[in-house]
Amino acid sequence: MSGFAKGQGCSDAGFCTMGAMRPNQSYSSKSSIKLRSVEFLQYVGVTKFNDVILTSLVDINLAVGKRGSVQLKLPYTFVSGPLAHTSGMSDISYSYTHALLRKKTFQILGTVGGKLPTNNSNKLSSDGRALPMYYQTSLGTYDIVAGISFVTRNWLVAAGYQQALNKNDNQFRWSQWSGSSLNAQALEYSVSWDLKRGKDVMFRVERNFRSTKWNAYVGLLSIYRFTKDEVSKGTENVRVLATGTDGVAITALTGIGYRFNTVVAIKGLFGYKVLSRLHNADGLSRDYVSSLSLEIQF
């Protein structure tokens, strides 16, 4: 499975595809939560530095009672770029979603959860130099996540919050690449030494179009980092706020899906970057993104 489109990716950060905040949610007055499903997803992203990110993900959803469900996301990532080639498990996402309110024409869902790091976010180049966050398969932090959504047959409005609880162990700074033949390329990336990401809020709005077999949607996803990222600087390891790491990133999204039967469905997602932050020390910015997935309900 593969796909390709322009976009400001959120897949690495994770919370805009968790529980109540995920795109392309369907509403039925007969059932508020899917009983059980597993989704196999392939994600493709390209950064402005020509780094290519491929993520293969298993997304598991299980019902809890009549109104709840738990979600577990298990991703594996490959990164290829001018500085290096890396691969490994990405951060594990977990969440619980509950139908807070169900009416004949709409429902309100709430989600709480988090993310677990799978490594210390300090993968090295082949000659032992620290790599920027764009090349890391894990953000290296424990995160908390919360969100809420309003869903009707035709509309989805969602909001969410994500906060990193600790700094990671990434050691990338420009001095480490002094004397390297790739020094000029390394200087293009933002310093991410002992990075602690700022706090994020997201807002999603989508218009859905559905028939018995087909569905499609268009929407906007905005992520606002309202506190700056924090990094180390200088020989004394002084903590500073990274300039230009706060602000809004906006993506225009569209997607399409087809349900073969009550068990199997296929989905595609495409995006286009409308606005991005000035600097992305966390390595989450994407110029091109897309995903294709196969969902199985059981």
Coordinates of C-alpha atoms in Angstrom, one line a residue:
M1 CA 0.0 0.0 0.0
S2 CA 1.3 3.5 -0.8
G3 CA 0.1 7.0 -1.4
F4 CA 1.5 10.5 -1.9
A5 CA 0.2 14.0 -1.3
K6 CA 1.1 17.4 0.1
G7 CA 0.5 18.1 3.8
Q8 CA 1.6 19.2 7.2
G9 CA 1.8 15.8 9.0
C10 CA 0.4 15.1 12.4
S11 CA 0.9 11.3 12.3
D12 CA 4.2 11.4 14.3
A13 CA 2.7 13.6 17.1
G14 CA -0.1 11.1 17.2
F15 CA -2.9 12.8 19.1
C16 CA -4.9 14.0 16.1
T17 CA -5.5 10.4 15.2
M18 CA -6.5 9.2 18.6
G19 CA -10.0 8.3 19.8
A20 CA -12.5 11.2 19.6
M21 CA -9.9 13.3 17.6
R22 CA -9.4 11.0 14.7
P23 CA -10.6 11.9 11.2
N24 CA -13.5 10.4 9.2
Q25 CA -15.6 9.3 12.1
S26 CA -19.0 7.9 11.2
Y27 CA -22.2 8.3 13.2
S28 CA -25.0 5.8 13.5
S29 CA -28.0 6.1 15.9
K30 CA -27.8 2.3 16.3
S31 CA -24.3 2.0 17.6
S32 CA -22.0 4.6 19.2
I33 CA -18.8 2.6 19.3
K34 CA -17.4 -0.1 17.0
L35 CA -17.3 -3.5 18.8
R36 CA -13.9 -4.6 17.6
S37 CA -11.6 -3.5 14.8
V38 CA -8.0 -3.7 13.6
E39 CA -6.6 -1.3 11.0
F40 CA -3.4 -1.7 9.0
L41 CA -2.1 1.6 7.9
Q42 CA 0.8 2.8 5.7
Y43 CA 1.9 6.4 6.0
V44 CA 4.3 8.3 3.7
G45 CA 5.7 11.7 4.5
V46 CA 8.4 13.9 2.9
T47 CA 10.0 16.9 4.7
K48 CA 11.4 20.1 3.3
F49 CA 14.9 18.6 3.7
N50 CA 13.9 15.7 1.4
D51 CA 13.8 13.2 4.3
V52 CA 11.3 10.4 3.5
I53 CA 9.4 8.9 6.4
L54 CA 7.5 5.6 6.1
T55 CA 5.4 4.4 9.0
S56 CA 3.6 1.1 9.1
L57 CA 1.0 1.0 11.9
V58 CA -1.4 -1.4 13.5
D59 CA -4.4 0.4 15.1
I60 CA -6.4 -1.8 17.5
N61 CA -9.9 -0.9 18.9
L62 CA -11.9 -2.9 21.4
A63 CA -15.3 -2.1 23.0
V64 CA -15.5 -1.5 26.7
G65 CA -19.1 -1.7 27.9
K66 CA -21.9 -0.1 25.8
R67 CA -20.4 3.4 25.5
G68 CA -16.6 3.0 25.6
S69 CA -13.6 1.7 23.6
V70 CA -9.9 1.4 24.1
Q71 CA -7.4 2.1 21.3
L72 CA -3.8 0.9 21.0
K73 CA -1.5 2.1 18.1
L74 CA 1.7 0.2 17.3
P75 CA 3.9 1.9 14.7
Y76 CA 7.2 1.1 13.0
T77 CA 9.1 3.8 11.2
F78 CA 11.8 4.0 8.5
V79 CA 13.5 7.4 7.8
S80 CA 15.8 8.1 4.9
G81 CA 17.4 11.5 4.3
P82 CA 20.6 13.4 3.4
L83 CA 22.2 12.7 6.8
A84 CA 21.3 9.1 7.6
H85 CA 18.9 6.1 7.3
T86 CA 17.2 5.0 10.5
S87 CA 14.4 2.6 11.5
G88 CA 12.7 1.3 14.6
M89 CA 9.5 1.2 16.7
S90 CA 7.7 4.5 17.1
D91 CA 5.9 5.7 20.1
I92 CA 3.0 3.6 21.4
S93 CA -0.3 5.4 21.7
Y94 CA -3.1 4.3 24.1
S95 CA -6.5 5.9 24.8
Y96 CA -10.0 5.3 26.2
T97 CA -12.9 6.9 24.4
H98 CA -16.4 7.3 25.9
A99 CA -19.7 8.4 24.4
L100 CA -20.5 11.2 26.7
L101 CA -23.9 12.1 25.1
R102 CA -25.9 10.2 22.4
K103 CA -28.9 11.7 20.7
K104 CA -30.8 10.7 17.6
T105 CA -28.9 13.1 15.3
F106 CA -25.5 13.5 17.0
Q107 CA -23.1 12.2 19.6
I108 CA -20.3 13.7 21.8
L109 CA -17.2 11.6 22.5
G110 CA -14.5 12.2 25.0
T111 CA -11.0 10.7 25.0
V112 CA -8.1 10.4 27.5
G113 CA -4.8 8.7 26.9
G114 CA -1.1 9.0 26.4
K115 CA 2.0 8.0 24.5
L116 CA 4.9 5.9 25.6
P117 CA 8.5 6.3 24.1
T118 CA 10.2 3.3 22.6
N119 CA 13.7 4.7 22.7
N120 CA 15.6 7.8 24.0
S121 CA 15.3 9.7 20.7
N122 CA 19.1 9.8 20.1
K123 CA 19.8 7.6 17.1
L124 CA 23.2 8.3 15.6
S125 CA 24.6 8.6 12.1
S126 CA 26.9 5.9 10.7
D127 CA 29.9 7.9 12.0
G128 CA 28.5 8.4 15.5
R129 CA 27.1 11.9 15.2
A130 CA 23.8 12.9 16.9
L131 CA 20.9 13.2 14.4
P132 CA 18.1 15.8 14.3
M133 CA 14.6 14.9 15.5
Y134 CA 13.5 14.3 11.9
Y135 CA 15.5 11.1 11.9
Q136 CA 14.3 9.8 15.2
T137 CA 11.7 7.1 15.3
S138 CA 10.5 8.1 18.9
L139 CA 9.9 11.5 20.4
G140 CA 11.5 10.2 23.5
T141 CA 8.8 11.5 25.9
Y142 CA 5.9 10.4 28.0
D143 CA 2.8 12.4 26.8
I144 CA -0.7 12.9 28.1
V145 CA -3.6 13.4 25.7
A146 CA -7.2 14.5 26.0
G147 CA -9.9 15.4 23.5
I148 CA -13.5 15.7 22.6
S149 CA -15.6 15.6 19.4
F150 CA -19.1 16.4 18.2
V151 CA -20.2 14.0 15.4
T152 CA -23.2 14.0 13.1
R153 CA -23.8 12.2 9.9
N154 CA -22.4 15.1 7.9
W155 CA -20.1 17.0 10.3
L156 CA -17.2 16.3 12.6
V157 CA -15.8 18.9 15.0
A158 CA -13.0 17.9 17.4
A159 CA -10.5 19.5 19.8
G160 CA -7.6 18.0 21.7
Y161 CA -4.7 18.7 24.0
Q162 CA -1.2 17.0 24.2
Q163 CA 1.6 17.7 26.6
A164 CA 5.1 16.1 26.9
L165 CA 5.9 15.4 30.6
N166 CA 9.7 15.2 30.2
K167 CA 12.6 16.2 28.0
N168 CA 14.1 13.6 25.7
D169 CA 17.8 12.6 25.3
N170 CA 18.4 13.9 21.8
Q171 CA 21.9 15.3 21.5
F172 CA 21.8 17.1 18.1
R173 CA 23.6 20.4 17.9
W174 CA 25.5 22.0 15.0
S175 CA 28.9 21.7 16.7
Q176 CA 28.7 17.9 16.4
W177 CA 28.8 18.1 12.6
S178 CA 31.8 20.4 12.4
G179 CA 34.3 18.9 10.0
S180 CA 31.8 16.5 8.4
S181 CA 31.2 16.6 4.6
L182 CA 27.5 16.9 5.5
N183 CA 28.0 19.9 7.8
A184 CA 26.1 22.3 5.4
Q185 CA 23.1 20.0 5.4
A186 CA 23.2 19.5 9.2
L187 CA 23.1 23.3 9.7
E188 CA 19.7 23.4 8.1
Y189 CA 18.0 21.5 10.9
S190 CA 16.9 23.0 14.2
V191 CA 18.9 22.2 17.3
S192 CA 17.1 19.7 19.5
W193 CA 19.6 19.0 22.3
D194 CA 17.6 17.6 25.3
L195 CA 14.4 18.8 23.7
K196 CA 11.2 19.3 25.6
R197 CA 8.3 20.0 23.3
G198 CA 5.8 22.8 24.0
K199 CA 2.1 22.2 24.8
D200 CA -0.2 21.6 21.8
V201 CA -3.9 22.1 21.2
M202 CA -5.6 20.9 18.0
F203 CA -8.9 21.7 16.3
R204 CA -10.5 19.7 13.5
V205 CA -13.5 20.4 11.4
E206 CA -14.7 18.1 8.6
R207 CA -17.6 17.8 6.2
N208 CA -18.5 14.2 5.4
F209 CA -20.3 12.7 2.4
R210 CA -21.6 9.2 2.8
S211 CA -23.5 6.5 0.9
T212 CA -24.0 2.8 1.6
K213 CA -20.5 1.8 0.3
W214 CA -18.6 5.0 -0.2
N215 CA -17.6 7.9 2.0
A216 CA -15.5 11.0 1.5
Y217 CA -14.6 14.1 3.5
V218 CA -12.9 17.4 3.3
G219 CA -11.7 19.4 6.3
L220 CA -9.1 21.6 8.1
L221 CA -6.8 20.5 10.9
S222 CA -5.0 23.2 13.0
I223 CA -2.4 22.5 15.7
Y224 CA -1.4 25.4 17.9
R225 CA 1.7 25.1 20.0
F226 CA 1.1 27.8 22.6
T227 CA 4.4 27.3 24.5
K228 CA 7.9 27.2 22.9
D229 CA 10.0 24.2 22.7
E230 CA 12.8 24.1 25.3
V231 CA 16.4 22.9 24.4
S232 CA 19.9 23.0 26.0
K233 CA 22.5 25.4 24.8
G234 CA 26.2 26.1 25.4
T235 CA 28.9 24.2 27.3
E236 CA 27.1 24.7 30.6
N237 CA 23.9 23.0 29.3
V238 CA 21.7 26.1 29.9
R239 CA 18.0 25.6 29.1
V240 CA 16.6 28.1 26.6
L241 CA 13.3 28.6 24.7
A242 CA 13.7 27.8 21.0
T243 CA 12.6 30.8 18.9
G244 CA 9.9 30.2 16.3
T245 CA 8.8 26.8 17.7
D246 CA 5.4 28.1 18.8
G247 CA 2.4 29.1 16.7
V248 CA -0.1 27.5 14.3
A249 CA 0.3 24.7 11.7
I250 CA -2.8 24.2 9.4
T251 CA -3.5 21.4 7.1
A252 CA -6.2 21.0 4.5
L253 CA -7.3 17.4 4.4
T254 CA -9.4 15.1 2.2
G255 CA -10.1 11.4 2.3
I256 CA -12.1 8.7 0.7
G257 CA -13.2 5.3 1.8
Y258 CA -15.0 2.2 0.5
R259 CA -16.6 -0.5 2.5
F260 CA -16.7 -3.9 0.8
N261 CA -19.0 -5.4 3.4
T262 CA -19.7 -5.3 7.1
V263 CA -16.2 -6.6 7.9
V264 CA -13.7 -5.0 5.5
A265 CA -13.1 -1.4 4.4
I266 CA -10.3 0.6 2.8
K267 CA -9.5 4.2 3.4
G268 CA -7.2 6.9 2.0
L269 CA -6.1 10.2 3.4
F270 CA -4.5 13.2 1.6
G271 CA -3.4 16.6 2.9
Y272 CA -2.0 20.0 1.8
K273 CA 0.0 22.3 4.0
V274 CA -1.6 25.6 4.4
L275 CA 0.5 27.1 7.2
S276 CA 3.5 25.8 9.3
R277 CA 5.5 27.0 12.2
L278 CA 8.8 28.9 11.5
H279 CA 11.0 26.2 13.2
N280 CA 10.3 22.5 14.1
A281 CA 12.9 21.3 16.5
D282 CA 10.6 18.2 17.2
G283 CA 11.0 17.1 13.5
L284 CA 7.2 16.8 13.0
S285 CA 6.8 19.1 10.0
R286 CA 5.9 17.5 6.7
D287 CA 5.7 18.9 3.2
Y288 CA 4.1 15.8 1.7
V289 CA 1.9 13.2 3.5
S290 CA -0.6 10.5 2.7
S291 CA -1.9 7.2 4.1
L292 CA -3.7 4.2 3.0
S293 CA -5.3 1.7 5.4
L294 CA -7.3 -1.5 5.5
E295 CA -9.8 -1.9 8.3
I296 CA -11.2 -5.2 9.6
Q297 CA -14.1 -5.3 12.0
F298 CA -14.9 -8.5 14.0

